[in-house]
Structure formats: C-alpha cells, structure tokens
C-alpha cells in the first residue's frame, strides 16, 4: 500500500500550511516527516512511516530520522511503521521496536486498526461482501430522489464542514478545524489526490465525504450528513459509490480508516463506527501503532511529564463538569 501521508502531494500540502517537511530515501527505505511541537518541545513526526523493505532498511531510515531530528533540535522521533518490514527473526513487533530503544507514544496519532477492501475483486464480489442493506440502498437510492456526485471543486468542502459542525455540536466530539480541511481541499483536490462526494436530494446536498487517493489506495477520511434527512441513509450508498469509483480508477485498495481492535466491545469509542465500516466488507488490518525514539533522554522525559500533567488537569476538569451537570 502507498499511504497518502507518505506521498509527494501530502508533502506539498504540509508545506502550504507552513510546516517544515523533511523527505529522504535510501536503499530500500524512504520517509516523509514534519517538524512538530512548540514550547513543550520539538519532535520529528513520520506519519505511517518510515517505509522499509527489510529490518536493515528500517534501521537505516531510523538512523537518518535521528540525524535529521538532531539537526532540527528535536527531542525525539515519532514514527508509525505501517508499511515497514522491521521484525527480525521470531521477535514480536513490540519487542522488535523496544529493542531499538523505542517507546509506545503517550498518544496514538493515526489509527492502528482499520478495515481494508481489496479492489481486485469484481463489482459483484464487492457487493456480495457487503450487508444486504448496503447493496439494496446503493441499487435503489435513486428511487428516493437521491443522486451521488463526485466533485473536484475545493469550494464544495464547505458542505462537509457544515454537516461536520452540526454533528460535532450534537455529539460533542472534536474534529479537524475548518481552515485545515479547506487547505486540504485547495491543495490536494486540484492534484487529484482528494475528492468530495456529495449525496443530493433534489439537487441539495444532504451528505458529504472527503476521500484521499494515493497511487494505489483510496482512504475514507471525513464524512457527515444533514440530520434532517438521516432516515434516507444516504451515507451508505455514498460510501459504496466511493468504493466502486476507486475500483474504476484502477486503485488496489479502499481503506475505511480507523476501527476498534478486534474483539472490542460497545465501551470502545469507535465501536459504532466500526460496525458501520465493517458492513462494507473487507478485512481487518492492524499496524504497530505510534512509537517514539528519544533523541534527548532528558528532553523526552520533560515532554512526557508535561503531557501527563496536562492530561491530569483536563481529566479533573471533565469530572467537575460531569458532577455539575448531574447536580
């Protein structure tokens, strides 16, 4: 898989929003990373990277990331080896990374579990793998006056932003800022690395989704709908259309991007999303997760200490708010 977060298009987008981007490659390895952080410390972040075709290549990529981190006065390197061969012999993934001096990051950034659809299957097979409800809605949604359209106009991201805002207010969840998603649309859509899909009722958008396209994978990134028309379930045929369009485009994979781990119950925050995403078929895939490689031991200890303190304050404030509401 070629992940959008390790693509040239993503590098250009990151530069467009003011990030310092570092890209490098060698024998069997490559990476894209950005310099992150502020007053609590700087670090080099490599989303879903580095990519490496052997443990030796992975070590070479880590060595280069460490060198660059020191040049930029970063305290640590943060990696997510989703497309890397780094396990040597009979080691587990965790023991292999710990042997290299790495630590599980205090915050998992990109999802380490997802549902992946193999687009080499023909359309009948893809539909057969889905729930019957999904197949029927895809085939018959037009009878309800709903059409599905793909847009390459960056301005159409505003429909998604409106629906996301309404959903966030109703469900009280954090989402990407409007300015960030507008910048994504302006940078990636003209390059063919992103698209907006709209479900329309009588030419009025009632659901929207933003997808990212790498050279071989479409990633289902953001989606929301107008709650006034939720009974139409337009979001389901919207996703099926995105899957079929990705196949027609010649892509190899459709990444539903972010699920709960296998066996997780209703208490997991992504449980509901997971049931929805798995209804489109595919197979569960797990990655190693987010790991940190300290460059400065003292700096990394200070960074994690400040982070833990902030989290404790936030948790305490949340409990106070909950008690106030109950009272």
Short mmCIF file of N, CA and C in Angstrom, two decimals, residues 42-156:
data_model
loop_
_atom_site.label_atom_id
_atom_site.label_comp_id
_atom_site.label_asym_id
_atom_site.label_seq_id
_atom_site.Cartn_x
_atom_site.Cartn_y
_atom_site.Cartn_z
N UNK A 42 10.19 20.09 20.70
CA UNK A 42 10.04 19.79 19.28
C UNK A 42 10.29 18.31 19.02
N UNK A 43 9.60 17.79 18.00
CA UNK A 43 9.84 16.40 17.60
C UNK A 43 9.62 16.25 16.11
N UNK A 44 10.16 15.18 15.56
CA UNK A 44 10.05 14.88 14.14
C UNK A 44 9.00 13.78 13.99
N UNK A 45 7.93 14.08 13.26
CA UNK A 45 6.81 13.15 13.13
C UNK A 45 6.75 12.56 11.73
N UNK A 46 6.73 11.23 11.67
CA UNK A 46 6.73 10.49 10.41
C UNK A 46 5.42 9.68 10.33
N UNK A 47 4.32 10.25 9.81
CA UNK A 47 3.01 9.58 9.83
C UNK A 47 2.98 8.35 8.92
N UNK A 48 2.58 7.24 9.50
CA UNK A 48 2.54 5.95 8.78
C UNK A 48 3.86 5.67 8.05
N UNK A 49 4.95 6.03 8.67
CA UNK A 49 6.26 5.78 8.09
C UNK A 49 7.26 5.54 9.21
N UNK A 50 8.52 5.26 8.86
CA UNK A 50 9.06 5.20 7.50
C UNK A 50 8.65 3.92 6.78
N UNK A 51 8.80 3.94 5.45
CA UNK A 51 8.59 2.74 4.66
C UNK A 51 9.94 2.04 4.49
N UNK A 52 9.96 0.72 4.65
CA UNK A 52 11.22 -0.02 4.55
C UNK A 52 10.93 -1.45 4.13
N UNK A 53 11.79 -2.02 3.27
CA UNK A 53 11.53 -3.37 2.78
C UNK A 53 12.32 -4.45 3.51
N UNK A 54 13.06 -4.07 4.57
CA UNK A 54 13.80 -5.05 5.37
C UNK A 54 14.14 -4.42 6.72
N UNK A 55 14.44 -5.25 7.74
CA UNK A 55 14.86 -4.68 9.03
C UNK A 55 16.09 -3.79 8.90
N UNK A 56 17.01 -4.15 8.01
CA UNK A 56 18.21 -3.34 7.82
C UNK A 56 17.86 -1.98 7.21
N UNK A 57 16.93 -1.99 6.26
CA UNK A 57 16.49 -0.73 5.66
C UNK A 57 15.77 0.12 6.68
N UNK A 58 14.97 -0.51 7.55
CA UNK A 58 14.26 0.21 8.61
C UNK A 58 15.26 0.88 9.55
N UNK A 59 16.31 0.15 9.93
CA UNK A 59 17.34 0.73 10.80
C UNK A 59 18.03 1.91 10.13
N UNK A 60 18.26 1.81 8.83
CA UNK A 60 18.89 2.92 8.10
C UNK A 60 17.98 4.14 8.08
N UNK A 61 16.66 3.91 7.92
CA UNK A 61 15.71 5.03 7.93
C UNK A 61 15.68 5.68 9.30
N UNK A 62 15.66 4.86 10.37
CA UNK A 62 15.67 5.40 11.73
C UNK A 62 16.92 6.23 12.00
N UNK A 63 18.05 5.73 11.51
CA UNK A 63 19.31 6.45 11.71
C UNK A 63 19.26 7.81 11.03
N UNK A 64 18.67 7.87 9.84
CA UNK A 64 18.57 9.14 9.14
C UNK A 64 17.58 10.07 9.82
N UNK A 65 16.47 9.52 10.29
CA UNK A 65 15.49 10.33 11.03
C UNK A 65 16.11 10.91 12.29
N UNK A 66 16.91 10.11 12.98
CA UNK A 66 17.59 10.58 14.20
C UNK A 66 18.57 11.71 13.87
N UNK A 67 19.31 11.54 12.79
CA UNK A 67 20.26 12.58 12.37
C UNK A 67 19.53 13.89 12.08
N UNK A 68 18.42 13.79 11.34
CA UNK A 68 17.65 14.99 10.99
C UNK A 68 17.04 15.62 12.23
N UNK A 69 16.55 14.79 13.15
CA UNK A 69 15.96 15.30 14.39
C UNK A 69 16.99 16.11 15.18
N UNK A 70 18.21 15.63 15.25
CA UNK A 70 19.26 16.36 15.95
C UNK A 70 19.55 17.69 15.27
N UNK A 71 19.56 17.68 13.94
CA UNK A 71 19.81 18.92 13.20
C UNK A 71 18.75 19.98 13.50
N UNK A 72 17.51 19.51 13.71
CA UNK A 72 16.40 20.44 13.96
C UNK A 72 16.13 20.64 15.46
N UNK A 73 17.07 20.15 16.29
CA UNK A 73 16.96 20.30 17.74
C UNK A 73 15.66 19.70 18.28
N UNK A 74 15.29 18.55 17.75
CA UNK A 74 14.12 17.82 18.21
C UNK A 74 14.51 16.88 19.35
N UNK A 75 13.59 16.65 20.28
CA UNK A 75 13.85 15.79 21.42
C UNK A 75 13.62 14.31 21.11
N UNK A 76 12.77 14.04 20.10
CA UNK A 76 12.51 12.64 19.77
C UNK A 76 11.95 12.54 18.36
N UNK A 77 11.95 11.31 17.85
CA UNK A 77 11.35 10.99 16.55
C UNK A 77 10.09 10.18 16.83
N UNK A 78 8.99 10.52 16.18
CA UNK A 78 7.73 9.78 16.32
C UNK A 78 7.41 9.09 15.00
N UNK A 79 7.28 7.77 15.04
CA UNK A 79 7.05 7.01 13.82
C UNK A 79 5.82 6.12 13.96
N UNK A 80 5.31 5.67 12.81
CA UNK A 80 4.17 4.74 12.73
C UNK A 80 4.44 3.76 11.59
N UNK A 81 5.25 2.73 11.84
CA UNK A 81 5.70 1.85 10.75
C UNK A 81 4.60 0.93 10.22
N UNK A 82 3.72 1.49 9.42
CA UNK A 82 2.60 0.72 8.86
C UNK A 82 3.03 -0.06 7.62
N UNK A 83 4.00 0.48 6.88
CA UNK A 83 4.46 -0.16 5.65
C UNK A 83 5.97 -0.41 5.73
N UNK A 84 6.36 -1.11 6.78
CA UNK A 84 7.79 -1.37 7.00
C UNK A 84 8.00 -2.81 7.47
N UNK A 85 9.02 -3.42 6.95
CA UNK A 85 9.45 -4.74 7.40
C UNK A 85 10.55 -4.52 8.43
N UNK A 86 10.21 -4.62 9.72
CA UNK A 86 11.19 -4.30 10.76
C UNK A 86 11.40 -5.42 11.77
N UNK A 87 10.62 -6.49 11.69
CA UNK A 87 10.74 -7.59 12.64
C UNK A 87 11.84 -8.54 12.18
N UNK A 88 12.78 -8.81 13.06
CA UNK A 88 13.91 -9.69 12.74
C UNK A 88 13.74 -11.02 13.46
N UNK A 89 13.71 -12.12 12.72
CA UNK A 89 13.60 -13.43 13.33
C UNK A 89 12.23 -13.68 13.94
N UNK A 90 12.22 -14.21 15.16
CA UNK A 90 10.98 -14.59 15.84
C UNK A 90 10.47 -13.52 16.79
N UNK A 91 11.03 -12.33 16.72
CA UNK A 91 10.57 -11.24 17.60
C UNK A 91 9.12 -10.88 17.32
N UNK A 92 8.45 -10.33 18.33
CA UNK A 92 7.17 -9.68 18.09
C UNK A 92 7.43 -8.26 17.62
N UNK A 93 6.40 -7.60 17.11
CA UNK A 93 6.57 -6.21 16.68
C UNK A 93 7.00 -5.34 17.85
N UNK A 94 6.34 -5.52 19.00
CA UNK A 94 6.66 -4.68 20.15
C UNK A 94 8.10 -4.91 20.63
N UNK A 95 8.50 -6.17 20.76
CA UNK A 95 9.86 -6.43 21.24
C UNK A 95 10.90 -5.94 20.25
N UNK A 96 10.57 -6.01 18.95
CA UNK A 96 11.50 -5.54 17.93
C UNK A 96 11.71 -4.03 18.03
N UNK A 97 10.64 -3.29 18.26
CA UNK A 97 10.76 -1.84 18.36
C UNK A 97 11.41 -1.43 19.68
N UNK A 98 11.06 -2.12 20.76
CA UNK A 98 11.67 -1.80 22.06
C UNK A 98 13.17 -2.10 22.04
N UNK A 99 13.57 -3.16 21.33
CA UNK A 99 15.00 -3.47 21.23
C UNK A 99 15.78 -2.32 20.62
N UNK A 100 15.13 -1.54 19.80
CA UNK A 100 15.77 -0.40 19.15
C UNK A 100 15.72 0.86 20.01
N UNK A 101 15.23 0.72 21.24
CA UNK A 101 15.18 1.86 22.15
C UNK A 101 13.92 2.70 22.02
N UNK A 102 12.90 2.15 21.36
CA UNK A 102 11.67 2.91 21.13
C UNK A 102 10.66 2.68 22.25
N UNK A 103 9.77 3.66 22.42
CA UNK A 103 8.75 3.60 23.46
C UNK A 103 7.37 3.86 22.84
N UNK A 104 6.35 3.18 23.38
CA UNK A 104 4.99 3.44 22.92
C UNK A 104 4.66 4.91 23.20
N UNK A 105 4.19 5.62 22.19
CA UNK A 105 3.91 7.04 22.35
C UNK A 105 2.77 7.26 23.34
N UNK A 106 2.80 8.35 24.10
CA UNK A 106 1.72 8.63 25.06
C UNK A 106 0.39 8.89 24.37
N UNK A 107 0.44 9.18 23.07
CA UNK A 107 -0.79 9.40 22.30
C UNK A 107 -0.66 8.69 20.96
N UNK A 108 -1.64 7.84 20.64
CA UNK A 108 -1.67 7.20 19.34
C UNK A 108 -2.27 8.20 18.35
N UNK A 109 -1.51 8.55 17.32
CA UNK A 109 -1.93 9.62 16.40
C UNK A 109 -2.82 9.07 15.29
N UNK A 110 -2.25 8.34 14.34
CA UNK A 110 -3.06 7.74 13.28
C UNK A 110 -3.61 6.39 13.78
N UNK A 111 -4.77 5.97 13.26
CA UNK A 111 -5.35 4.70 13.71
C UNK A 111 -4.41 3.52 13.46
N UNK A 112 -4.34 2.62 14.43
CA UNK A 112 -3.51 1.42 14.27
C UNK A 112 -4.35 0.20 13.89
N UNK A 113 -5.66 0.39 13.72
CA UNK A 113 -6.55 -0.68 13.25
C UNK A 113 -7.46 -0.11 12.16
N UNK A 114 -7.67 -0.88 11.13
CA UNK A 114 -8.53 -0.41 10.06
C UNK A 114 -9.21 -1.60 9.37
N UNK A 115 -10.08 -1.30 8.43
CA UNK A 115 -10.74 -2.30 7.60
C UNK A 115 -10.37 -1.99 6.16
N UNK A 116 -9.81 -2.99 5.47
CA UNK A 116 -9.25 -2.78 4.14
C UNK A 116 -10.00 -3.62 3.11
N UNK A 117 -10.44 -2.98 2.02
CA UNK A 117 -11.16 -3.68 0.96
C UNK A 117 -10.25 -3.88 -0.23
N UNK A 118 -10.17 -5.12 -0.70
CA UNK A 118 -9.35 -5.49 -1.85
C UNK A 118 -10.14 -5.20 -3.13
N UNK A 119 -9.71 -4.21 -3.89
CA UNK A 119 -10.44 -3.78 -5.08
C UNK A 119 -10.13 -4.62 -6.32
N UNK A 120 -9.32 -5.66 -6.16
CA UNK A 120 -9.08 -6.55 -7.30
C UNK A 120 -10.30 -7.44 -7.56
N UNK A 121 -11.20 -7.52 -6.60
CA UNK A 121 -12.43 -8.28 -6.78
C UNK A 121 -13.33 -7.57 -7.79
N UNK A 122 -14.19 -8.33 -8.48
CA UNK A 122 -15.11 -7.67 -9.41
C UNK A 122 -16.26 -7.05 -8.63
N UNK A 123 -17.06 -6.24 -9.31
CA UNK A 123 -18.11 -5.47 -8.63
C UNK A 123 -19.11 -6.38 -7.91
N UNK A 124 -19.45 -7.51 -8.53
CA UNK A 124 -20.40 -8.42 -7.90
C UNK A 124 -19.85 -8.97 -6.59
N UNK A 125 -18.57 -9.30 -6.58
CA UNK A 125 -17.94 -9.82 -5.36
C UNK A 125 -17.90 -8.75 -4.27
N UNK A 126 -17.56 -7.53 -4.66
CA UNK A 126 -17.51 -6.44 -3.68
C UNK A 126 -18.87 -6.21 -3.04
N UNK A 127 -19.91 -6.23 -3.86
CA UNK A 127 -21.26 -6.03 -3.33
C UNK A 127 -21.70 -7.21 -2.47
N UNK A 128 -21.31 -8.41 -2.86
CA UNK A 128 -21.68 -9.61 -2.11
C UNK A 128 -21.08 -9.59 -0.71
N UNK A 129 -19.89 -8.98 -0.56
CA UNK A 129 -19.22 -8.91 0.74
C UNK A 129 -19.88 -7.91 1.69
N UNK A 130 -20.76 -7.06 1.17
CA UNK A 130 -21.43 -6.05 1.98
C UNK A 130 -22.73 -6.58 2.58
N UNK A 131 -23.22 -5.88 3.58
CA UNK A 131 -24.53 -6.20 4.12
C UNK A 131 -25.59 -5.99 3.05
N UNK A 132 -26.64 -6.79 3.08
CA UNK A 132 -27.68 -6.68 2.07
C UNK A 132 -28.31 -5.28 2.07
N UNK A 133 -28.41 -4.66 3.23
CA UNK A 133 -28.96 -3.30 3.31
C UNK A 133 -28.14 -2.33 2.47
N UNK A 134 -26.81 -2.47 2.55
CA UNK A 134 -25.93 -1.58 1.80
C UNK A 134 -26.11 -1.78 0.30
N UNK A 135 -26.18 -3.06 -0.12
CA UNK A 135 -26.38 -3.35 -1.55
C UNK A 135 -27.69 -2.76 -2.05
N UNK A 136 -28.73 -2.96 -1.28
CA UNK A 136 -30.06 -2.50 -1.71
C UNK A 136 -30.14 -0.98 -1.79
N UNK A 137 -29.54 -0.30 -0.82
CA UNK A 137 -29.57 1.16 -0.85
C UNK A 137 -28.78 1.69 -2.04
N UNK A 138 -27.65 1.08 -2.31
CA UNK A 138 -26.82 1.50 -3.45
C UNK A 138 -27.59 1.35 -4.77
N UNK A 139 -28.30 0.26 -4.89
CA UNK A 139 -29.02 -0.02 -6.13
C UNK A 139 -30.32 0.78 -6.27
N UNK A 140 -30.91 1.17 -5.14
CA UNK A 140 -32.26 1.75 -5.19
C UNK A 140 -32.39 3.16 -4.65
N UNK A 141 -31.29 3.78 -4.18
CA UNK A 141 -31.40 5.11 -3.58
C UNK A 141 -31.96 6.13 -4.56
N UNK A 142 -31.73 5.91 -5.88
CA UNK A 142 -32.24 6.86 -6.87
C UNK A 142 -33.76 6.92 -6.87
N UNK A 143 -34.41 5.84 -6.42
CA UNK A 143 -35.87 5.81 -6.38
C UNK A 143 -36.42 6.78 -5.34
N UNK A 144 -35.54 7.17 -4.40
CA UNK A 144 -35.94 8.14 -3.38
C UNK A 144 -35.57 9.57 -3.78
N UNK A 145 -35.10 9.73 -5.01
CA UNK A 145 -34.74 11.06 -5.50
C UNK A 145 -33.35 11.50 -5.11
N UNK A 146 -32.51 10.56 -4.64
CA UNK A 146 -31.15 10.89 -4.20
C UNK A 146 -30.15 10.53 -5.30
N UNK A 147 -29.25 11.46 -5.59
CA UNK A 147 -28.17 11.21 -6.55
C UNK A 147 -26.83 11.35 -5.83
N UNK A 148 -25.81 10.65 -6.35
CA UNK A 148 -24.46 10.71 -5.79
C UNK A 148 -23.54 11.32 -6.83
N UNK A 149 -22.78 12.35 -6.42
CA UNK A 149 -21.89 13.04 -7.35
C UNK A 149 -20.48 13.15 -6.77
N UNK A 150 -19.48 13.07 -7.64
CA UNK A 150 -18.10 13.31 -7.26
C UNK A 150 -17.72 14.72 -7.67
N UNK A 151 -17.09 15.46 -6.77
CA UNK A 151 -16.71 16.84 -7.07
C UNK A 151 -15.20 17.01 -6.94
N UNK A 152 -14.63 17.78 -7.86
CA UNK A 152 -13.22 18.16 -7.77
C UNK A 152 -13.09 19.66 -7.49
N UNK A 153 -14.20 20.29 -7.08
CA UNK A 153 -14.23 21.71 -6.76
C UNK A 153 -13.93 21.89 -5.27
N UNK A 154 -12.80 22.50 -4.91
CA UNK A 154 -12.45 22.66 -3.49
C UNK A 154 -13.51 23.39 -2.67
N UNK A 155 -14.29 24.26 -3.32
CA UNK A 155 -15.31 25.00 -2.58
C UNK A 155 -16.41 24.10 -2.02
N UNK A 156 -16.57 22.92 -2.61
CA UNK A 156 -17.63 22.02 -2.14
C UNK A 156 -17.32 21.40 -0.79
#
